[in-house]
């Protein structure tokens, strides 16, 4: 796992994996709003077993995400999982993912520079967390 000289302290492997997610988001996730299940039992159990608060960023848990998730006007459901996947995509695309030690930190902002996501998660949990979240698609 080679380090690169970047201000976000991401390795070459980190950058490659994050870029692969961007590509997957554009091809497979972007247009799938309403098809994910944030309350999926396997996803929620994974979060509980690994002390991850997937929505409540004020949690005492060490791994957490807090994010805005407003239902689009024409949508029949509020797809929380898709909102989080979009915020993760934005954080990557805008260079707002940083690594400190074994933790990954995430930020996203709206066009008015208001923070819309804030998260931190152990690097060794992140990819499994993301995989479980994506697999909630039905």
mmCIF file of N, CA and C in Angstrom:
data_model
loop_
_atom_site.group_PDB
_atom_site.id
_atom_site.type_symbol
_atom_site.label_atom_id
_atom_site.label_comp_id
_atom_site.label_asym_id
_atom_site.label_seq_id
_atom_site.Cartn_x
_atom_site.Cartn_y
_atom_site.Cartn_z
ATOM 1 N N UNK A 1 0.847 -1.168 0.000
ATOM 2 C CA UNK A 1 0.000 0.000 0.000
ATOM 3 C C UNK A 1 0.895 1.233 0.000
ATOM 4 N N UNK A 2 1.177 1.788 -1.159
ATOM 5 C CA UNK A 2 2.070 2.925 -1.267
ATOM 6 C C UNK A 2 1.393 4.242 -0.942
ATOM 7 N N UNK A 3 2.095 5.060 -0.217
ATOM 8 C CA UNK A 3 1.595 6.402 0.103
ATOM 9 C C UNK A 3 1.818 7.312 -1.093
ATOM 10 N N UNK A 4 0.961 8.264 -1.224
ATOM 11 C CA UNK A 4 1.168 9.301 -2.216
ATOM 12 C C UNK A 4 1.383 10.589 -1.455
ATOM 13 N N UNK A 5 1.923 11.551 -2.101
ATOM 14 C CA UNK A 5 2.114 12.829 -1.420
ATOM 15 C C UNK A 5 0.916 13.716 -1.728
ATOM 16 N N UNK A 6 -0.125 13.572 -0.913
ATOM 17 C CA UNK A 6 -1.306 14.403 -1.071
ATOM 18 C C UNK A 6 -1.763 14.870 0.296
ATOM 19 N N UNK A 7 -2.412 16.006 0.323
ATOM 20 C CA UNK A 7 -2.800 16.614 1.590
ATOM 21 C C UNK A 7 -3.862 15.818 2.334
ATOM 22 N N UNK A 8 -4.524 14.883 1.673
ATOM 23 C CA UNK A 8 -5.570 14.086 2.317
ATOM 24 C C UNK A 8 -5.025 12.806 2.939
ATOM 25 N N UNK A 9 -3.732 12.554 2.759
ATOM 26 C CA UNK A 9 -3.048 11.401 3.353
ATOM 27 C C UNK A 9 -3.599 10.064 2.868
ATOM 28 N N UNK A 10 -4.093 10.017 1.643
ATOM 29 C CA UNK A 10 -4.635 8.795 1.072
ATOM 30 C C UNK A 10 -3.550 8.039 0.317
ATOM 31 N N UNK A 11 -3.571 6.722 0.432
ATOM 32 C CA UNK A 11 -2.617 5.901 -0.299
ATOM 33 C C UNK A 11 -3.057 5.760 -1.756
ATOM 34 N N UNK A 12 -2.162 5.240 -2.588
ATOM 35 C CA UNK A 12 -2.520 4.982 -3.988
ATOM 36 C C UNK A 12 -3.683 4.000 -4.055
ATOM 37 N N UNK A 13 -3.673 2.994 -3.171
ATOM 38 C CA UNK A 13 -4.763 2.020 -3.140
ATOM 39 C C UNK A 13 -6.077 2.699 -2.745
ATOM 40 N N UNK A 14 -6.033 3.568 -1.735
ATOM 41 C CA UNK A 14 -7.234 4.313 -1.335
ATOM 42 C C UNK A 14 -7.800 5.081 -2.520
ATOM 43 N N UNK A 15 -6.948 5.808 -3.205
ATOM 44 C CA UNK A 15 -7.375 6.647 -4.328
ATOM 45 C C UNK A 15 -7.986 5.791 -5.434
ATOM 46 N N UNK A 16 -7.368 4.659 -5.729
ATOM 47 C CA UNK A 16 -7.901 3.760 -6.755
ATOM 48 C C UNK A 16 -9.270 3.219 -6.383
ATOM 49 N N UNK A 17 -9.423 2.803 -5.140
ATOM 50 C CA UNK A 17 -10.707 2.249 -4.697
ATOM 51 C C UNK A 17 -11.791 3.325 -4.663
ATOM 52 N N UNK A 18 -11.434 4.515 -4.227
ATOM 53 C CA UNK A 18 -12.404 5.614 -4.208
ATOM 54 C C UNK A 18 -12.837 5.974 -5.627
ATOM 55 N N UNK A 19 -11.869 6.001 -6.555
ATOM 56 C CA UNK A 19 -12.201 6.289 -7.956
ATOM 57 C C UNK A 19 -13.126 5.207 -8.520
ATOM 58 N N UNK A 20 -12.857 3.941 -8.185
ATOM 59 C CA UNK A 20 -13.728 2.859 -8.655
ATOM 60 C C UNK A 20 -15.158 3.054 -8.155
ATOM 61 N N UNK A 21 -15.303 3.531 -6.910
ATOM 62 C CA UNK A 21 -16.647 3.809 -6.399
ATOM 63 C C UNK A 21 -17.316 4.926 -7.220
ATOM 64 N N UNK A 22 -16.549 5.976 -7.549
ATOM 65 C CA UNK A 22 -17.123 7.058 -8.370
ATOM 66 C C UNK A 22 -17.682 6.496 -9.673
ATOM 67 N N UNK A 23 -16.915 5.629 -10.301
ATOM 68 C CA UNK A 23 -17.364 5.029 -11.562
ATOM 69 C C UNK A 23 -18.618 4.187 -11.350
ATOM 70 N N UNK A 24 -18.629 3.382 -10.283
ATOM 71 C CA UNK A 24 -19.791 2.550 -9.978
ATOM 72 C C UNK A 24 -21.010 3.429 -9.707
ATOM 73 N N UNK A 25 -20.810 4.503 -8.979
ATOM 74 C CA UNK A 25 -21.925 5.397 -8.676
ATOM 75 C C UNK A 25 -22.545 5.927 -9.975
ATOM 76 N N UNK A 26 -21.706 6.390 -10.876
ATOM 77 C CA UNK A 26 -22.204 6.956 -12.127
ATOM 78 C C UNK A 26 -22.904 5.911 -12.988
ATOM 79 N N UNK A 27 -22.410 4.669 -12.984
ATOM 80 C CA UNK A 27 -22.985 3.619 -13.836
ATOM 81 C C UNK A 27 -24.189 2.927 -13.198
ATOM 82 N N UNK A 28 -24.131 2.645 -11.889
ATOM 83 C CA UNK A 28 -25.100 1.738 -11.288
ATOM 84 C C UNK A 28 -25.971 2.330 -10.186
ATOM 85 N N UNK A 29 -25.548 3.409 -9.562
ATOM 86 C CA UNK A 29 -26.257 3.902 -8.381
ATOM 87 C C UNK A 29 -27.026 5.181 -8.657
ATOM 88 N N UNK A 30 -26.451 6.066 -9.419
ATOM 89 C CA UNK A 30 -26.998 7.408 -9.641
ATOM 90 C C UNK A 30 -28.495 7.425 -9.969
ATOM 91 N N UNK A 31 -28.923 6.548 -10.822
ATOM 92 C CA UNK A 31 -30.306 6.564 -11.284
ATOM 93 C C UNK A 31 -31.180 5.518 -10.581
ATOM 94 N N UNK A 32 -30.727 5.058 -9.413
ATOM 95 C CA UNK A 32 -31.462 4.010 -8.690
ATOM 96 C C UNK A 32 -32.133 4.518 -7.427
ATOM 97 N N UNK A 33 -32.473 5.805 -7.385
ATOM 98 C CA UNK A 33 -33.135 6.356 -6.204
ATOM 99 C C UNK A 33 -34.445 5.609 -5.964
ATOM 100 N N UNK A 34 -34.670 5.255 -4.705
ATOM 101 C CA UNK A 34 -35.892 4.549 -4.344
ATOM 102 C C UNK A 34 -35.757 3.047 -4.360
ATOM 103 N N UNK A 35 -34.588 2.536 -4.725
ATOM 104 C CA UNK A 35 -34.397 1.095 -4.829
ATOM 105 C C UNK A 35 -33.531 0.515 -3.702
ATOM 106 N N UNK A 36 -33.107 1.352 -2.764
ATOM 107 C CA UNK A 36 -32.267 0.889 -1.661
ATOM 108 C C UNK A 36 -33.081 0.847 -0.377
ATOM 109 N N UNK A 37 -32.641 0.032 0.574
ATOM 110 C CA UNK A 37 -33.356 -0.112 1.840
ATOM 111 C C UNK A 37 -32.401 0.128 3.005
ATOM 112 N N UNK A 38 -32.415 1.343 3.529
ATOM 113 C CA UNK A 38 -31.544 1.731 4.643
ATOM 114 C C UNK A 38 -31.817 0.892 5.884
ATOM 115 N N UNK A 39 -33.036 0.372 6.013
ATOM 116 C CA UNK A 39 -33.409 -0.432 7.179
ATOM 117 C C UNK A 39 -33.195 -1.925 6.968
ATOM 118 N N UNK A 40 -32.521 -2.285 5.891
ATOM 119 C CA UNK A 40 -32.203 -3.679 5.599
ATOM 120 C C UNK A 40 -31.576 -4.336 6.830
ATOM 121 N N UNK A 41 -32.060 -5.507 7.188
ATOM 122 C CA UNK A 41 -31.621 -6.190 8.410
ATOM 123 C C UNK A 41 -30.127 -6.469 8.390
ATOM 124 N N UNK A 42 -29.590 -6.992 7.298
ATOM 125 C CA UNK A 42 -28.159 -7.312 7.228
ATOM 126 C C UNK A 42 -27.306 -6.053 7.378
ATOM 127 N N UNK A 43 -27.727 -4.958 6.751
ATOM 128 C CA UNK A 43 -26.998 -3.699 6.862
ATOM 129 C C UNK A 43 -27.041 -3.172 8.296
ATOM 130 N N UNK A 44 -28.222 -3.151 8.891
ATOM 131 C CA UNK A 44 -28.354 -2.645 10.255
ATOM 132 C C UNK A 44 -27.602 -3.522 11.263
ATOM 133 N N UNK A 45 -27.620 -4.838 11.065
ATOM 134 C CA UNK A 45 -26.864 -5.738 11.948
ATOM 135 C C UNK A 45 -25.367 -5.491 11.817
ATOM 136 N N UNK A 46 -24.903 -5.304 10.585
ATOM 137 C CA UNK A 46 -23.487 -5.003 10.373
ATOM 138 C C UNK A 46 -23.113 -3.736 11.130
ATOM 139 N N UNK A 47 -23.943 -2.712 11.023
ATOM 140 C CA UNK A 47 -23.668 -1.452 11.715
ATOM 141 C C UNK A 47 -23.647 -1.651 13.224
ATOM 142 N N UNK A 48 -24.607 -2.386 13.739
ATOM 143 C CA UNK A 48 -24.665 -2.636 15.184
ATOM 144 C C UNK A 48 -23.442 -3.428 15.640
ATOM 145 N N UNK A 49 -23.109 -4.490 14.927
ATOM 146 C CA UNK A 49 -21.972 -5.349 15.302
ATOM 147 C C UNK A 49 -20.643 -4.607 15.259
ATOM 148 N N UNK A 50 -20.549 -3.575 14.413
ATOM 149 C CA UNK A 50 -19.281 -2.854 14.233
ATOM 150 C C UNK A 50 -19.306 -1.438 14.802
ATOM 151 N N UNK A 51 -20.297 -1.159 15.626
ATOM 152 C CA UNK A 51 -20.416 0.137 16.290
ATOM 153 C C UNK A 51 -20.384 1.308 15.303
ATOM 154 N N UNK A 52 -21.276 1.208 14.329
ATOM 155 C CA UNK A 52 -21.409 2.265 13.323
ATOM 156 C C UNK A 52 -22.795 2.889 13.465
ATOM 157 N N UNK A 53 -22.840 4.194 13.590
ATOM 158 C CA UNK A 53 -24.110 4.926 13.574
ATOM 159 C C UNK A 53 -24.256 5.478 12.158
ATOM 160 N N UNK A 54 -25.043 4.816 11.296
ATOM 161 C CA UNK A 54 -25.092 5.238 9.893
ATOM 162 C C UNK A 54 -25.850 6.533 9.633
ATOM 163 N N UNK A 55 -26.581 7.056 10.608
ATOM 164 C CA UNK A 55 -27.323 8.290 10.370
ATOM 165 C C UNK A 55 -27.151 9.313 11.493
ATOM 166 N N UNK A 56 -26.973 8.866 12.712
ATOM 167 C CA UNK A 56 -26.913 9.771 13.847
ATOM 168 C C UNK A 56 -25.473 10.153 14.164
ATOM 169 N N UNK A 57 -25.005 11.217 13.576
ATOM 170 C CA UNK A 57 -23.630 11.659 13.772
ATOM 171 C C UNK A 57 -23.326 12.129 15.179
ATOM 172 N N UNK A 58 -24.339 12.353 15.993
ATOM 173 C CA UNK A 58 -24.116 12.789 17.372
ATOM 174 C C UNK A 58 -23.917 11.597 18.304
ATOM 175 N N UNK A 59 -23.920 10.435 17.761
ATOM 176 C CA UNK A 59 -23.787 9.215 18.538
ATOM 177 C C UNK A 59 -22.447 9.172 19.263
ATOM 178 N N UNK A 60 -22.410 8.408 20.336
ATOM 179 C CA UNK A 60 -21.159 8.169 21.049
ATOM 180 C C UNK A 60 -20.304 7.123 20.345
ATOM 181 N N UNK A 61 -20.847 6.483 19.323
ATOM 182 C CA UNK A 61 -20.115 5.443 18.618
ATOM 183 C C UNK A 61 -18.934 6.047 17.849
ATOM 184 N N UNK A 62 -17.848 5.292 17.733
ATOM 185 C CA UNK A 62 -16.658 5.831 17.069
ATOM 186 C C UNK A 62 -16.784 5.978 15.553
ATOM 187 N N UNK A 63 -17.692 5.240 14.943
ATOM 188 C CA UNK A 63 -17.889 5.269 13.490
ATOM 189 C C UNK A 63 -19.288 5.794 13.227
ATOM 190 N N UNK A 64 -19.385 6.898 12.486
ATOM 191 C CA UNK A 64 -20.696 7.513 12.322
ATOM 192 C C UNK A 64 -20.765 8.411 11.095
ATOM 193 N N UNK A 65 -21.980 8.582 10.637
ATOM 194 C CA UNK A 65 -22.283 9.514 9.551
ATOM 195 C C UNK A 65 -23.500 10.333 9.965
ATOM 196 N N UNK A 66 -23.468 11.598 9.687
ATOM 197 C CA UNK A 66 -24.633 12.473 9.834
ATOM 198 C C UNK A 66 -24.814 13.131 8.474
ATOM 199 N N UNK A 67 -26.018 13.096 7.937
ATOM 200 C CA UNK A 67 -26.218 13.642 6.592
ATOM 201 C C UNK A 67 -27.645 14.109 6.395
ATOM 202 N N UNK A 68 -27.801 15.061 5.511
ATOM 203 C CA UNK A 68 -29.125 15.542 5.110
ATOM 204 C C UNK A 68 -29.747 14.527 4.165
ATOM 205 N N UNK A 69 -31.042 14.343 4.321
ATOM 206 C CA UNK A 69 -31.739 13.379 3.479
ATOM 207 C C UNK A 69 -33.166 13.851 3.233
ATOM 208 N N UNK A 70 -33.306 14.896 2.450
ATOM 209 C CA UNK A 70 -34.639 15.419 2.153
ATOM 210 C C UNK A 70 -35.238 14.699 0.959
ATOM 211 N N UNK A 71 -36.469 14.265 1.130
ATOM 212 C CA UNK A 71 -37.167 13.551 0.066
ATOM 213 C C UNK A 71 -37.436 14.490 -1.100
ATOM 214 N N UNK A 72 -37.033 14.091 -2.306
ATOM 215 C CA UNK A 72 -37.364 14.898 -3.478
ATOM 216 C C UNK A 72 -38.885 15.024 -3.622
ATOM 217 N N UNK A 73 -39.342 16.150 -4.122
ATOM 218 C CA UNK A 73 -40.773 16.449 -4.210
ATOM 219 C C UNK A 73 -41.572 15.376 -4.940
ATOM 220 N N UNK A 74 -41.047 14.841 -6.006
ATOM 221 C CA UNK A 74 -41.807 13.879 -6.817
ATOM 222 C C UNK A 74 -41.580 12.427 -6.409
ATOM 223 N N UNK A 75 -40.686 12.186 -5.458
ATOM 224 C CA UNK A 75 -40.385 10.813 -5.039
ATOM 225 C C UNK A 75 -41.478 10.284 -4.116
ATOM 226 N N UNK A 76 -41.735 8.990 -4.203
ATOM 227 C CA UNK A 76 -42.739 8.368 -3.342
ATOM 228 C C UNK A 76 -42.142 7.963 -1.999
ATOM 229 N N UNK A 77 -40.835 7.821 -1.939
ATOM 230 C CA UNK A 77 -40.161 7.398 -0.722
ATOM 231 C C UNK A 77 -38.926 8.260 -0.493
ATOM 232 N N UNK A 78 -38.426 8.253 0.707
ATOM 233 C CA UNK A 78 -37.192 8.964 1.015
ATOM 234 C C UNK A 78 -36.092 7.917 1.162
ATOM 235 N N UNK A 79 -35.318 7.716 0.140
ATOM 236 C CA UNK A 79 -34.289 6.675 0.084
ATOM 237 C C UNK A 79 -33.032 7.131 0.828
ATOM 238 N N UNK A 80 -32.985 6.832 2.125
ATOM 239 C CA UNK A 80 -31.869 7.246 2.981
ATOM 240 C C UNK A 80 -30.534 6.661 2.495
ATOM 241 N N UNK A 81 -30.548 5.414 2.082
ATOM 242 C CA UNK A 81 -29.314 4.773 1.611
ATOM 243 C C UNK A 81 -28.769 5.502 0.386
ATOM 244 N N UNK A 82 -29.655 5.832 -0.552
ATOM 245 C CA UNK A 82 -29.213 6.540 -1.752
ATOM 246 C C UNK A 82 -28.660 7.914 -1.398
ATOM 247 N N UNK A 83 -29.293 8.599 -0.451
ATOM 248 C CA UNK A 83 -28.768 9.898 -0.011
ATOM 249 C C UNK A 83 -27.336 9.746 0.502
ATOM 250 N N UNK A 84 -27.110 8.750 1.360
ATOM 251 C CA UNK A 84 -25.762 8.555 1.911
ATOM 252 C C UNK A 84 -24.775 8.191 0.802
ATOM 253 N N UNK A 85 -25.172 7.325 -0.118
ATOM 254 C CA UNK A 85 -24.290 6.959 -1.229
ATOM 255 C C UNK A 85 -23.942 8.187 -2.071
ATOM 256 N N UNK A 86 -24.889 9.095 -2.265
ATOM 257 C CA UNK A 86 -24.635 10.326 -3.028
ATOM 258 C C UNK A 86 -23.684 11.244 -2.259
ATOM 259 N N UNK A 87 -23.895 11.396 -0.960
ATOM 260 C CA UNK A 87 -22.997 12.224 -0.155
ATOM 261 C C UNK A 87 -21.578 11.659 -0.173
ATOM 262 N N UNK A 88 -21.455 10.348 -0.104
ATOM 263 C CA UNK A 88 -20.137 9.707 -0.173
ATOM 264 C C UNK A 88 -19.499 10.003 -1.523
ATOM 265 N N UNK A 89 -20.281 9.885 -2.587
ATOM 266 C CA UNK A 89 -19.775 10.202 -3.935
ATOM 267 C C UNK A 89 -19.280 11.634 -4.000
ATOM 268 N N UNK A 90 -20.076 12.566 -3.467
ATOM 269 C CA UNK A 90 -19.697 13.976 -3.505
ATOM 270 C C UNK A 90 -18.414 14.231 -2.727
ATOM 271 N N UNK A 91 -18.289 13.616 -1.561
ATOM 272 C CA UNK A 91 -17.085 13.797 -0.747
ATOM 273 C C UNK A 91 -15.842 13.354 -1.517
ATOM 274 N N UNK A 92 -15.948 12.238 -2.203
ATOM 275 C CA UNK A 92 -14.821 11.729 -2.986
ATOM 276 C C UNK A 92 -14.533 12.675 -4.155
ATOM 277 N N UNK A 93 -15.570 13.003 -4.917
ATOM 278 C CA UNK A 93 -15.395 13.827 -6.116
ATOM 279 C C UNK A 93 -14.849 15.212 -5.799
ATOM 280 N N UNK A 94 -15.165 15.743 -4.632
ATOM 281 C CA UNK A 94 -14.722 17.089 -4.270
ATOM 282 C C UNK A 94 -13.486 17.091 -3.379
ATOM 283 N N UNK A 95 -12.856 15.927 -3.233
ATOM 284 C CA UNK A 95 -11.613 15.846 -2.468
ATOM 285 C C UNK A 95 -11.803 16.080 -0.983
ATOM 286 N N UNK A 96 -12.945 15.662 -0.452
ATOM 287 C CA UNK A 96 -13.259 15.917 0.955
ATOM 288 C C UNK A 96 -13.211 14.655 1.809
ATOM 289 N N UNK A 97 -12.405 13.694 1.377
ATOM 290 C CA UNK A 97 -12.147 12.489 2.164
ATOM 291 C C UNK A 97 -10.702 12.572 2.616
ATOM 292 N N UNK A 98 -10.478 12.452 3.909
ATOM 293 C CA UNK A 98 -9.116 12.488 4.446
ATOM 294 C C UNK A 98 -8.898 11.285 5.347
ATOM 295 N N UNK A 99 -7.647 10.935 5.510
ATOM 296 C CA UNK A 99 -7.299 9.837 6.396
ATOM 297 C C UNK A 99 -6.354 10.350 7.470
ATOM 298 N N UNK A 100 -6.686 10.008 8.707
ATOM 299 C CA UNK A 100 -5.820 10.308 9.845
ATOM 300 C C UNK A 100 -5.677 9.011 10.623
ATOM 301 N N UNK A 101 -4.472 8.480 10.636
ATOM 302 C CA UNK A 101 -4.276 7.177 11.274
ATOM 303 C C UNK A 101 -5.073 6.130 10.533
ATOM 304 N N UNK A 102 -5.918 5.423 11.249
ATOM 305 C CA UNK A 102 -6.744 4.374 10.642
ATOM 306 C C UNK A 102 -8.183 4.824 10.399
ATOM 307 N N UNK A 103 -8.436 6.125 10.507
ATOM 308 C CA UNK A 103 -9.784 6.661 10.338
ATOM 309 C C UNK A 103 -9.907 7.429 9.024
ATOM 310 N N UNK A 104 -11.047 7.251 8.352
ATOM 311 C CA UNK A 104 -11.404 8.036 7.180
ATOM 312 C C UNK A 104 -12.439 9.064 7.617
ATOM 313 N N UNK A 105 -12.257 10.300 7.205
ATOM 314 C CA UNK A 105 -13.169 11.395 7.539
ATOM 315 C C UNK A 105 -13.819 11.898 6.261
ATOM 316 N N UNK A 106 -15.115 12.156 6.332
ATOM 317 C CA UNK A 106 -15.935 12.505 5.177
ATOM 318 C C UNK A 106 -16.664 13.809 5.409
ATOM 319 N N UNK A 107 -16.735 14.645 4.380
ATOM 320 C CA UNK A 107 -17.502 15.889 4.423
ATOM 321 C C UNK A 107 -18.198 16.060 3.077
ATOM 322 N N UNK A 108 -19.345 16.709 3.119
ATOM 323 C CA UNK A 108 -20.014 17.128 1.898
ATOM 324 C C UNK A 108 -20.696 18.453 2.211
ATOM 325 N N UNK A 109 -20.793 19.316 1.201
ATOM 326 C CA UNK A 109 -21.408 20.627 1.351
ATOM 327 C C UNK A 109 -22.362 20.862 0.199
ATOM 328 N N UNK A 110 -23.387 21.672 0.433
ATOM 329 C CA UNK A 110 -24.280 22.044 -0.658
ATOM 330 C C UNK A 110 -23.715 23.258 -1.385
ATOM 331 N N UNK A 111 -24.445 23.761 -2.359
ATOM 332 C CA UNK A 111 -23.955 24.887 -3.167
ATOM 333 C C UNK A 111 -23.769 26.158 -2.342
ATOM 334 N N UNK A 112 -24.435 26.254 -1.201
ATOM 335 C CA UNK A 112 -24.290 27.420 -0.322
ATOM 336 C C UNK A 112 -23.207 27.211 0.735
ATOM 337 N N UNK A 113 -22.424 26.158 0.574
ATOM 338 C CA UNK A 113 -21.337 25.801 1.485
ATOM 339 C C UNK A 113 -21.826 25.433 2.889
ATOM 340 N N UNK A 114 -23.058 24.963 2.973
ATOM 341 C CA UNK A 114 -23.584 24.439 4.235
ATOM 342 C C UNK A 114 -23.241 22.951 4.270
ATOM 343 N N UNK A 115 -22.697 22.507 5.405
ATOM 344 C CA UNK A 115 -22.321 21.104 5.526
ATOM 345 C C UNK A 115 -23.559 20.218 5.455
ATOM 346 N N UNK A 116 -23.524 19.217 4.570
ATOM 347 C CA UNK A 116 -24.648 18.306 4.398
ATOM 348 C C UNK A 116 -24.310 16.876 4.805
ATOM 349 N N UNK A 117 -23.033 16.593 5.044
ATOM 350 C CA UNK A 117 -22.619 15.293 5.576
ATOM 351 C C UNK A 117 -21.325 15.471 6.330
ATOM 352 N N UNK A 118 -21.232 14.712 7.410
ATOM 353 C CA UNK A 118 -20.019 14.651 8.201
ATOM 354 C C UNK A 118 -19.913 13.221 8.695
ATOM 355 N N UNK A 119 -18.781 12.597 8.506
ATOM 356 C CA UNK A 119 -18.648 11.222 8.953
ATOM 357 C C UNK A 119 -17.224 10.845 9.271
ATOM 358 N N UNK A 120 -17.098 9.791 10.052
ATOM 359 C CA UNK A 120 -15.791 9.190 10.298
ATOM 360 C C UNK A 120 -16.011 7.698 10.505
ATOM 361 N N UNK A 121 -15.106 6.913 9.961
ATOM 362 C CA UNK A 121 -15.223 5.464 10.060
ATOM 363 C C UNK A 121 -13.831 4.856 9.916
ATOM 364 N N UNK A 122 -13.603 3.785 10.666
ATOM 365 C CA UNK A 122 -12.322 3.091 10.544
ATOM 366 C C UNK A 122 -12.172 2.586 9.116
ATOM 367 N N UNK A 123 -10.990 2.766 8.601
ATOM 368 C CA UNK A 123 -10.719 2.361 7.218
ATOM 369 C C UNK A 123 -11.020 0.881 6.994
ATOM 370 N N UNK A 124 -10.697 0.023 7.951
ATOM 371 C CA UNK A 124 -10.916 -1.410 7.765
ATOM 372 C C UNK A 124 -12.402 -1.776 7.750
ATOM 373 N N UNK A 125 -13.273 -0.893 8.240
ATOM 374 C CA UNK A 125 -14.722 -1.137 8.203
ATOM 375 C C UNK A 125 -15.398 -0.504 6.991
ATOM 376 N N UNK A 126 -14.799 0.546 6.467
ATOM 377 C CA UNK A 126 -15.476 1.347 5.446
ATOM 378 C C UNK A 126 -15.919 0.542 4.235
ATOM 379 N N UNK A 127 -15.029 -0.247 3.657
ATOM 380 C CA UNK A 127 -15.371 -0.916 2.400
ATOM 381 C C UNK A 127 -16.460 -1.968 2.593
ATOM 382 N N UNK A 128 -16.453 -2.642 3.740
ATOM 383 C CA UNK A 128 -17.534 -3.586 4.042
ATOM 384 C C UNK A 128 -18.842 -2.844 4.282
ATOM 385 N N UNK A 129 -18.767 -1.709 4.978
ATOM 386 C CA UNK A 129 -19.940 -0.864 5.217
ATOM 387 C C UNK A 129 -20.552 -0.435 3.881
ATOM 388 N N UNK A 130 -19.715 0.063 2.984
ATOM 389 C CA UNK A 130 -20.188 0.506 1.675
ATOM 390 C C UNK A 130 -20.806 -0.655 0.899
ATOM 391 N N UNK A 131 -20.151 -1.794 0.915
ATOM 392 C CA UNK A 131 -20.652 -2.976 0.207
ATOM 393 C C UNK A 131 -22.024 -3.388 0.747
ATOM 394 N N UNK A 132 -22.153 -3.423 2.065
ATOM 395 C CA UNK A 132 -23.452 -3.808 2.681
ATOM 396 C C UNK A 132 -24.536 -2.792 2.307
ATOM 397 N N UNK A 133 -24.180 -1.507 2.283
ATOM 398 C CA UNK A 133 -25.148 -0.473 1.929
ATOM 399 C C UNK A 133 -25.592 -0.626 0.477
ATOM 400 N N UNK A 134 -24.653 -0.849 -0.419
ATOM 401 C CA UNK A 134 -24.989 -1.034 -1.848
ATOM 402 C C UNK A 134 -25.857 -2.278 -2.051
ATOM 403 N N UNK A 135 -25.597 -3.321 -1.279
ATOM 404 C CA UNK A 135 -26.345 -4.565 -1.432
ATOM 405 C C UNK A 135 -27.772 -4.479 -0.892
ATOM 406 N N UNK A 136 -28.157 -3.332 -0.332
ATOM 407 C CA UNK A 136 -29.547 -3.174 0.097
ATOM 408 C C UNK A 136 -30.457 -2.873 -1.090
ATOM 409 N N UNK A 137 -29.875 -2.713 -2.264
ATOM 410 C CA UNK A 137 -30.657 -2.437 -3.477
ATOM 411 C C UNK A 137 -31.514 -3.655 -3.823
ATOM 412 N N UNK A 138 -32.777 -3.388 -4.108
ATOM 413 C CA UNK A 138 -33.691 -4.470 -4.490
ATOM 414 C C UNK A 138 -34.236 -4.229 -5.889
#
